[in-house]
Coordinates of C-alpha atoms and ligand atoms in Angstrom, one line a residue:
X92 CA 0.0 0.0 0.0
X93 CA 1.5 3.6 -0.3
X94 CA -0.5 6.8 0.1
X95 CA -2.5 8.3 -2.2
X96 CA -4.2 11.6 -2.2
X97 CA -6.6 12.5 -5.2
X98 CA -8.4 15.1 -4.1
X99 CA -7.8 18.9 -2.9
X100 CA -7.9 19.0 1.0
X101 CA -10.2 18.7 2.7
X102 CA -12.2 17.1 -0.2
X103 CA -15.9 17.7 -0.8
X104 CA -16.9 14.8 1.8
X105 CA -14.7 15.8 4.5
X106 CA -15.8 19.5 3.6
X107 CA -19.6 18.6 4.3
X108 CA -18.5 16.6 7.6
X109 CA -16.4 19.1 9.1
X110 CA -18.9 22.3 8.6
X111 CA -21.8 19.6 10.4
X112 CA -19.3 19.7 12.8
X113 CA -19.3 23.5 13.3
X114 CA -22.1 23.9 14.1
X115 CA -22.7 21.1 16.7
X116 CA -19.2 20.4 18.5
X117 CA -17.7 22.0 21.7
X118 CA -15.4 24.9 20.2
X119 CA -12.9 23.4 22.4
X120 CA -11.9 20.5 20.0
X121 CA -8.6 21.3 18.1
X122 CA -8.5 20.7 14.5
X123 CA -4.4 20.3 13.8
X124 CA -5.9 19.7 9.9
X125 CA -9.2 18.5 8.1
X126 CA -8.3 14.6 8.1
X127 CA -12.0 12.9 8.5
X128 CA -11.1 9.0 9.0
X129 CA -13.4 7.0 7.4
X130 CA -11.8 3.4 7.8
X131 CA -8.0 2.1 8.5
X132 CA -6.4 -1.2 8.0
X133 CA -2.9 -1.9 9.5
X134 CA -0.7 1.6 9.6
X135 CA -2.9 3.0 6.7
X136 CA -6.2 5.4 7.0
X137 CA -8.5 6.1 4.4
X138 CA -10.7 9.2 4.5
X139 CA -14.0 10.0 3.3
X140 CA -13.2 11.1 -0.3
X141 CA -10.8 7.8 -0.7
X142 CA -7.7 9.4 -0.2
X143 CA -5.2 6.8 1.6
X144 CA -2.4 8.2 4.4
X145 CA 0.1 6.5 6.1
X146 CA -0.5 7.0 10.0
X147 CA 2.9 8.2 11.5
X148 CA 0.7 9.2 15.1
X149 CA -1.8 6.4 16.0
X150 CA -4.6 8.6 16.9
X151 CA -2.4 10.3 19.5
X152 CA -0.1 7.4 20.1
X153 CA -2.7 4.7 21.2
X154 CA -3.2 2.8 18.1
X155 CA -0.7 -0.2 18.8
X156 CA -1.7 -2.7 16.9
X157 CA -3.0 -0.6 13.8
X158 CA -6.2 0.0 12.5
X159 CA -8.6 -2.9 12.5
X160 CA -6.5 -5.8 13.6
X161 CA -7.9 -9.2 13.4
X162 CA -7.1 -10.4 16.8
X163 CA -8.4 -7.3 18.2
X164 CA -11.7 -7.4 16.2
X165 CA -12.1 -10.9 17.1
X166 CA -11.4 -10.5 20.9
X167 CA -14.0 -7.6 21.0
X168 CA -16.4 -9.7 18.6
X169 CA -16.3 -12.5 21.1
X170 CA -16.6 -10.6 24.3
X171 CA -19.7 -8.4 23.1
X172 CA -21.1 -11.5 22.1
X173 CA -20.7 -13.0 26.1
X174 CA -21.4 -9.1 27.9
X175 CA -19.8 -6.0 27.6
X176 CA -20.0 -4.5 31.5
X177 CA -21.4 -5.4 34.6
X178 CA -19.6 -2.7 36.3
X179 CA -16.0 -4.3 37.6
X180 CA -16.2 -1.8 40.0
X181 CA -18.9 -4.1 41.8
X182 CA -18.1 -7.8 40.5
X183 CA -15.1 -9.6 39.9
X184 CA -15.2 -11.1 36.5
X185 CA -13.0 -12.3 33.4
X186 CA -11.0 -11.0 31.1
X187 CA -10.7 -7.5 33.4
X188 CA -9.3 -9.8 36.3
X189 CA -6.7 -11.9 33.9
X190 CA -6.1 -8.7 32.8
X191 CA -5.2 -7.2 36.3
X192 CA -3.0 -10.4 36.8
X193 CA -1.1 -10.2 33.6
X194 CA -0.2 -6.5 34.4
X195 CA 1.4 -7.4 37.3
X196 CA 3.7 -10.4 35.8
X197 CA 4.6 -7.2 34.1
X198 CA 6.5 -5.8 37.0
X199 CA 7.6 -9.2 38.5
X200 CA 4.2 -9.0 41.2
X201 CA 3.8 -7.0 44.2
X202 CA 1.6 -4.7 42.8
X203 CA -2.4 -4.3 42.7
X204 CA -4.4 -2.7 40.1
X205 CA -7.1 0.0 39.7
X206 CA -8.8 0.3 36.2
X207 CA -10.4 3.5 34.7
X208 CA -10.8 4.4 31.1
X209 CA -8.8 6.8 30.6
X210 CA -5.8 8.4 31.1
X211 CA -6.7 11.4 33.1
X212 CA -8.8 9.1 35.5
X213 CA -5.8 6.6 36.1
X214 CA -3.7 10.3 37.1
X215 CA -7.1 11.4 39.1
X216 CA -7.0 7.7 41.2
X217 CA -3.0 7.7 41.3
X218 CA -3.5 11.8 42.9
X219 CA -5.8 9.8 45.7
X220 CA -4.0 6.5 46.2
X221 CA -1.3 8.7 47.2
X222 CA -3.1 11.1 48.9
X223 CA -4.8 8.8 50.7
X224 CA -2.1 6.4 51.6
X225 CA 0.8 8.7 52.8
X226 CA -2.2 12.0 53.8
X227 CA 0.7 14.1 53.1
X228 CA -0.8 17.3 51.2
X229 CA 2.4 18.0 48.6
X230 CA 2.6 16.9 45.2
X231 CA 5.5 17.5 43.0
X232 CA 5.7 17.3 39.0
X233 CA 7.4 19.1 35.8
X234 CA 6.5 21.8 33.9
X235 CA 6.2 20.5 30.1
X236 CA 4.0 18.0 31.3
X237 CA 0.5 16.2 30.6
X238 CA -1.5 14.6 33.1
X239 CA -4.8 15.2 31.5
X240 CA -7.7 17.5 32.0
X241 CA -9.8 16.5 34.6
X242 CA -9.1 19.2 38.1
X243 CA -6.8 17.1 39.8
X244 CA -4.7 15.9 36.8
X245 CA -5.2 19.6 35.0
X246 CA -3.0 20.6 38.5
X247 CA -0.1 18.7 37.6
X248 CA -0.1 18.9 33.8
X249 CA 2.3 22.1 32.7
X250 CA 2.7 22.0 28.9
X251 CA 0.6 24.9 28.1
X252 CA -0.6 27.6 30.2
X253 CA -3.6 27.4 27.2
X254 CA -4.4 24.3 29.2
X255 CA -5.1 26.3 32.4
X256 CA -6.3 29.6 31.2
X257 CA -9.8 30.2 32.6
X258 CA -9.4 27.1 35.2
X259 CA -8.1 28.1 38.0
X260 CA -7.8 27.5 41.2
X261 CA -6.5 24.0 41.3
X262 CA -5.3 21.6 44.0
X263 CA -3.5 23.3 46.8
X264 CA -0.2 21.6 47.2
X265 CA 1.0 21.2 43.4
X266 CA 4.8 22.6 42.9
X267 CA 6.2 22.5 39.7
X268 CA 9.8 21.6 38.7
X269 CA 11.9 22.4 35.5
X270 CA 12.3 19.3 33.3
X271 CA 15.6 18.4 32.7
X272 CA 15.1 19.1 28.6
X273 CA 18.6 18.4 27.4
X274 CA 17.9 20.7 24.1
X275 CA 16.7 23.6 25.9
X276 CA 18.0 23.2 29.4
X277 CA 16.5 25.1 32.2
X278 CA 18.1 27.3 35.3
X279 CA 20.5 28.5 32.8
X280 CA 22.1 24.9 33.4
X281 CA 24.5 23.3 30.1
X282 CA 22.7 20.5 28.3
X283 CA 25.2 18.6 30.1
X284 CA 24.6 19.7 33.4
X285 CA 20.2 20.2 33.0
X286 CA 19.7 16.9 35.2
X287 CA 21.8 18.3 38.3
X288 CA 20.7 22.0 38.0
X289 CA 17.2 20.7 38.6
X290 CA 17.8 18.0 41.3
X291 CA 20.0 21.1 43.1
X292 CA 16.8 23.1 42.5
X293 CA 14.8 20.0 44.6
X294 CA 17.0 19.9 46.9
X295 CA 16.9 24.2 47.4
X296 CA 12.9 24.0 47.7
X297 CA 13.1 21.0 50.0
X298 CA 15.3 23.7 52.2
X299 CA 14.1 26.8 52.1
X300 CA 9.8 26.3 50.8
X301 CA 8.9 23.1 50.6
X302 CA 9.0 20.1 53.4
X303 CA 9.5 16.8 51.9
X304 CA 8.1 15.0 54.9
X305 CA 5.3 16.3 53.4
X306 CA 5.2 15.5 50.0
X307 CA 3.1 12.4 48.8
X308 CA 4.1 12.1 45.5
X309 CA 6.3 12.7 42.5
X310 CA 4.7 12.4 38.6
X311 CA 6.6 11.7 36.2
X312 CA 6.4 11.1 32.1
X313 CA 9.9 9.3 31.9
X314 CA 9.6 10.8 28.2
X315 CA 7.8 14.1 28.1
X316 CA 4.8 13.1 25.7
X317 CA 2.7 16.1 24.8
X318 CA 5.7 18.5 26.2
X319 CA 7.4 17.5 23.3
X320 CA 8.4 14.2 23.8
X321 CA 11.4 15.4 25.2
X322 CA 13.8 11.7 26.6
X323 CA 15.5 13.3 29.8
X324 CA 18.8 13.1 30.4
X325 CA 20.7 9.5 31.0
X326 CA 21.1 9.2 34.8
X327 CA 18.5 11.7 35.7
X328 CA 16.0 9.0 36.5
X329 CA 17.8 6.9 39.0
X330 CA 19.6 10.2 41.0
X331 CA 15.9 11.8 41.2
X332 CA 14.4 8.6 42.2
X333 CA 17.2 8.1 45.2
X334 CA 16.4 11.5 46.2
X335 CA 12.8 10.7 46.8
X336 CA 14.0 7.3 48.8
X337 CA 15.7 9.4 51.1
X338 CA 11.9 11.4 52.1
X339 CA 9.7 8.6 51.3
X340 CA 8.0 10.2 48.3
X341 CA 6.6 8.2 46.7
X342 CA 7.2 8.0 42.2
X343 CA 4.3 7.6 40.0
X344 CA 4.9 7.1 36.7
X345 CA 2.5 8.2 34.5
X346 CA 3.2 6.0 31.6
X347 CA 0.2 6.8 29.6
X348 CA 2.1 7.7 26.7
X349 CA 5.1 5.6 26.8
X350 CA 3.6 2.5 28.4
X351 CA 2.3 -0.5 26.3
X352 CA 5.4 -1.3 24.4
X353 CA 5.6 2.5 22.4
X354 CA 9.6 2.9 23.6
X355 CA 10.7 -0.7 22.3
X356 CA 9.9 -2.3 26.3
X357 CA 6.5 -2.6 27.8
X358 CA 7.4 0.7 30.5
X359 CA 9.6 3.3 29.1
X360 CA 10.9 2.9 32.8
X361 CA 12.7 -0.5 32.2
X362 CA 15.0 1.9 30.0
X363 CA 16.2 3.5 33.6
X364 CA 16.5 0.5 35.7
X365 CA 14.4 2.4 37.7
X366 CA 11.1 0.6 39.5
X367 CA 8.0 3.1 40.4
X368 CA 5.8 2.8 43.5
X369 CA 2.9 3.8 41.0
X370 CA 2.4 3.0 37.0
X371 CA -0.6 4.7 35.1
X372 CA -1.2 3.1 31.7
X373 CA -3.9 3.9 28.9
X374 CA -3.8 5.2 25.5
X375 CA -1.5 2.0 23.6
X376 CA -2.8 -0.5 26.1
X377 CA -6.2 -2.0 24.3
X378 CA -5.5 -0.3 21.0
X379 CA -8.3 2.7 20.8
X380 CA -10.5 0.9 23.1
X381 CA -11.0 3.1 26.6
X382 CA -9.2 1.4 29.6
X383 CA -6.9 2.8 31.9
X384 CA -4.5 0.6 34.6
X385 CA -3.0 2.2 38.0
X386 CA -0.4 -0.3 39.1
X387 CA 0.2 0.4 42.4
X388 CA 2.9 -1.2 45.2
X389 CA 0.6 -4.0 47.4
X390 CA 1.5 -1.8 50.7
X391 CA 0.2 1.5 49.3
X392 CA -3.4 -0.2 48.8
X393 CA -4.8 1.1 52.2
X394 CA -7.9 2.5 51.2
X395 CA -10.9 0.5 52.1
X396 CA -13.8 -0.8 49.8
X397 CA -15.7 2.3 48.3
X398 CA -12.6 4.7 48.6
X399 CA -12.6 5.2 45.0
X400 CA -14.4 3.4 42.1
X401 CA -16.0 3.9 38.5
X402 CA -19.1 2.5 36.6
X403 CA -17.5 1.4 33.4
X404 CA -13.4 1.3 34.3
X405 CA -12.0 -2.2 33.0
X406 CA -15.1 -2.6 31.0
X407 CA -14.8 -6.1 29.7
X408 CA -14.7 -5.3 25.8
X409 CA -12.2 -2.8 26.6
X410 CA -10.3 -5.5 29.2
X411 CA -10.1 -8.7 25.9
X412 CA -9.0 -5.6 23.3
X413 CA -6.2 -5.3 25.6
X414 CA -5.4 -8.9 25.8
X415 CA -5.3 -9.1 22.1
X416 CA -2.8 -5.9 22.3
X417 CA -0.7 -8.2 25.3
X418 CA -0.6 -10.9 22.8
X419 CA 0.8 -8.8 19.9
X420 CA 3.0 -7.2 21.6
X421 CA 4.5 -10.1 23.3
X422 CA 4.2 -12.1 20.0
X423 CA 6.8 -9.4 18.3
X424 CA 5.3 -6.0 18.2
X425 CA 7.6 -4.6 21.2
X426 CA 10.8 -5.9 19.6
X427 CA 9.3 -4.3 16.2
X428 CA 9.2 -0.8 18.1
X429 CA 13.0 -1.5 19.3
X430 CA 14.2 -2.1 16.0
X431 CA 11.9 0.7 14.0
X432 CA 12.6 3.1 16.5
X433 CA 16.5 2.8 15.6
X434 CA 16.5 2.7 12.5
X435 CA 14.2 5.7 12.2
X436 CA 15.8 7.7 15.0
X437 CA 19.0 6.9 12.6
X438 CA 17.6 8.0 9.6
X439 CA 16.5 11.3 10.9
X440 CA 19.5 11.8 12.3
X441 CA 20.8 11.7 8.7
X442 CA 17.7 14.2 8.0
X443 CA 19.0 16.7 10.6
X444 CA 22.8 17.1 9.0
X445 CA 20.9 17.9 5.6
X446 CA 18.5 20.3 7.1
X447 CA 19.7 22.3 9.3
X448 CA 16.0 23.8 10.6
X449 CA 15.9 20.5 12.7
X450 CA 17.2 21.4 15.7
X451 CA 17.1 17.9 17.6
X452 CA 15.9 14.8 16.8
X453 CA 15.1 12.5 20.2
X454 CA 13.3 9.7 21.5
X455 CA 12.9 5.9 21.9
X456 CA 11.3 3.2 20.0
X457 CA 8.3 4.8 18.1
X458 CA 8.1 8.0 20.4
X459 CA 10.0 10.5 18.3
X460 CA 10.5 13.8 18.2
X461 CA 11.7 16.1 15.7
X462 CA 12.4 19.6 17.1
X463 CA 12.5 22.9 14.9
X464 CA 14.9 25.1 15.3
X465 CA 17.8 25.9 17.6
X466 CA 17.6 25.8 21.4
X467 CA 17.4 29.9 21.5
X468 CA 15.2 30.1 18.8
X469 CA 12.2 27.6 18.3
X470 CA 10.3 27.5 15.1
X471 CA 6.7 26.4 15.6
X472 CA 5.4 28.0 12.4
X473 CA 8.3 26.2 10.6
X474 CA 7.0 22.9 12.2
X475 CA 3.1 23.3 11.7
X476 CA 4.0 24.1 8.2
X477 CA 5.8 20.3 7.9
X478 CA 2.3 19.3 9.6
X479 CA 0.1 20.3 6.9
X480 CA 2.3 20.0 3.9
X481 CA 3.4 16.2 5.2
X482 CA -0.9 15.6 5.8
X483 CA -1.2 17.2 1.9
X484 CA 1.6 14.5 0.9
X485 CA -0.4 11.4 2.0
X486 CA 1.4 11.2 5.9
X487 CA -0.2 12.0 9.4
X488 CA 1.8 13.9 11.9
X489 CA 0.7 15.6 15.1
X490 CA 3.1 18.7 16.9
X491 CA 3.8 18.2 20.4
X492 CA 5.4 21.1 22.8
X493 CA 6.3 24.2 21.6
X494 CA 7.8 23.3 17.8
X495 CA 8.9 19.7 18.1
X496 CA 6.3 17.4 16.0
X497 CA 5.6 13.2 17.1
X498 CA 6.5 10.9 15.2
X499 CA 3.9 7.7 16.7
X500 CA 3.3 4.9 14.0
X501 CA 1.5 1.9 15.1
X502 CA 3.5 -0.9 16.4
X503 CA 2.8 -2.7 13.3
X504 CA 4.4 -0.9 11.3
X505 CA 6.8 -2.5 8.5
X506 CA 10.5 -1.5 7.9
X507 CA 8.6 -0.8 4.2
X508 CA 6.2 1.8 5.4
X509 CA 8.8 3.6 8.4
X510 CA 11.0 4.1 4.9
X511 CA 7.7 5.7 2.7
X512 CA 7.2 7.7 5.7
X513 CA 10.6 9.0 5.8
X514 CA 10.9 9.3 1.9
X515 CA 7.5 11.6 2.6
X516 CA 9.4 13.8 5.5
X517 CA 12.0 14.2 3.3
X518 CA 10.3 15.7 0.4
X519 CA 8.1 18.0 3.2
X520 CA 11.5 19.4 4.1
X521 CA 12.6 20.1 0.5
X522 CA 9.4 21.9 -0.1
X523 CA 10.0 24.1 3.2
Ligands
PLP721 C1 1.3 11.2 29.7 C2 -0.2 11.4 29.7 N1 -0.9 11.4 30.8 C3 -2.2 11.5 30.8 C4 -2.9 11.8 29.6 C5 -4.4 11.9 29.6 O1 -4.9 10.8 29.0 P1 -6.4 10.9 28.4 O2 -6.4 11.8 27.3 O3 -6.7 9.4 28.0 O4 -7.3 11.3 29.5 C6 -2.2 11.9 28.4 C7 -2.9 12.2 27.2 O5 -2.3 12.6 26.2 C8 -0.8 11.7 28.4 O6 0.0 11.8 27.3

């Protein structure tokens, strides 16, 4: 298959659908460019008006195992066909609890798990498992990054003050630290030295503002998704983690993005050698079917029946789309990541000593970022332009953080299509 786009865009289909859309949808929806999906096989969506693109962001990174998989379609067929919720929240029952279970193997055991359907719920329950379990009233996390939207996530996430406008006041308690970005390092720090400058910044709040006896929590994106998918520096990880040992703050990685295989191992974590007292999982884990997973350590699971709960989280369609995901990625989809993820991150490294408007080029497995510009002087306009001419060209991007754009295939993509899609990024950065 290779993309193919016949008409002017948006074309007269996705014209009709996206002025319906005007007139009845929340003004709140973004719109990065008129793409209406009509159906998707494998790493390839067609839209309404038959033009075929090559998906290089899986729906915002969730799509795993592609569009339509068979396993998936048949695990959902044959779930629906038994029931599709009860509410798990009030009955034990398979595949949710085989699902909890095989989560868990995940980390070696020792853990419990909550399920949501989201994202932002799995941050919302990890903000009261800790809460609850240590009723310490601090929370720490970075600015550049996404939690999600709901209150008590939308007071931790930092990657756009847009996010916030009109919002306020959130949870009391919330303090923000710099993220160690490497390629724009913070506290007037060298890239070299971004990961000390911010755990000397830690260690200056824990002095003079903020007491970590009190602190619950830590949340961290071990790669800064939305933010810009921004990989922190090697070692940063492990020396942050110790400090938190030392206070008994507890690390909750929020592993929404990077979770599920994306980075090449099931938690981007595994990459740090570095175990969390809480995981959130969601977007990749049941390929575009809603579930969320909050892994938490067996002693932090004080909270007594009714504490927290949900109507439809680990909804049992939801709970066999994930096994089939499991499966895949177990059966070779994770390794497929690894090995994509190289050789792209190679090959755009190749990119970036051609074109010297890409600043960085970052990331692990299929997470990858592409940042415009230099570190003084980003170039977001540069970078939405690559956006909409590479979407004109037959190839779906998203931008993430202030002018870096994602590169997310699903994990079934072939060493074929990761080269169309770079033969496609080259040509967009001809034309700019
Ligand atoms: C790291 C991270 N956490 C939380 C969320 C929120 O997830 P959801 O949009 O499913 O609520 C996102 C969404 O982009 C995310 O990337």
């Amino acid at each position: 298959m290779k993309p193919s786009v016949r008409t002017p865009l948006p074309g007269p289909k996705a014209w009709a659908l996206l002025e319906r859309g005007e007139r009845v949808l929340s003004p709140s929806y973004v719109r990065p460019y008129p793409f209406v999906p009509a159906r998707g096989q494998g790493a390839f969506l067609e839209d309404v008006d038959g033009n075929l693109f090559l998906d290089f962001m899986s729906g915002i990174a969730v799509n795993t195992t592609g569009y339509a998989h068979p396993k998936v379609v048949e695990a959902v067929r044959a779930q629906a066909e038994r029931f599709a919720h009860v509410c798990f929240s009030d009955f034990t029952h398979e595949p949710t609890l085989s699902l909890a279970e095989r989560l868990v193997g995940k980390l070696g055991g020792g853990y419990r798990v909550f399920f949501g359907n989201s994202g932002t719920e799995g941050v919302e329950a990890a903000i009261k498992l800790v809460r609850y379990h240590t009723r310490r009233p601090y929370l720490l996390a970075f600015t550049g990054a996404f939690h999600g939207r709901s209150l008590g996530a939308l007071s931790l996430t930092a990657s756009k003050s847009a996010y916030r406008q009109g919002f306020a006041p959130f949870l009391p308690g919330v303090v923000h630290l710099p993220f160690p970005n490497p390629f724009r390092p913070p506290l007037g720090a060298r890239p070299e030295e971004a990961g000390d400058a911010v755990l000397d910044h830690l260690e200056h709040l824990f002095q003079t503002v903020l007491p970590p006896e009190e602190v619950a929590a830590l949340f961290l994106e071990p790669i800064q998704g939305e933010g810009g998918y921004v990989v922190p520096p090697p070692g940063f990880i492990p020396r942050l983690k110790e400090v938190l040992d030392r206070f008994g703050i507890l690390l909750v990685a929020d592993e929404v993005q990077t979770g599920a295989g994306r980075t090449g191992r099931f938690f981007a974590l595994e990459h740090e050698g570095v175990q969390a007292d809480v995981y959130v999982l969601a977007k990749g884990l049941a390929s575009g079917y809603p579930i969320s997973a909050v892994l938490f350590r067996e002693e932090l699971g004080s909270w007594p029946p009714g504490a927290h709960g949900t109507t439809f989280g680990g909804q049992a369609v939801a709970a066999a789309a994930a096994h089939a995901t499991l499966d895949l990625l177990e059966g070779g989809l994770q390794e497929n990541a690894a090995r994509l993820g190289e050789f792209l991150l190679a090959e755009l490294r190749a990119l970036k000593r051609r074109f010297p408007f890409l600043g960085d080029v970052r990331g692990r497995g299929l997470m990858i970022g592409l940042d415009f510009g230099d570190p003084d002087h980003p170039q977001p306009d540069l970078r939405d332009k690559a956006v909409r001419l590479a979407f004109e060209k037959g190839l779906l991007l998203l931008p993430a953080g202030p002018s870096a754009l994602r590169i997310a295939p699903p994990l079934v993509l072939t060493q074929e299509e990761a080269a169309l899609g770079l033969e496609i990024l080259e040509e967009v950065f001809r034309a700019l």
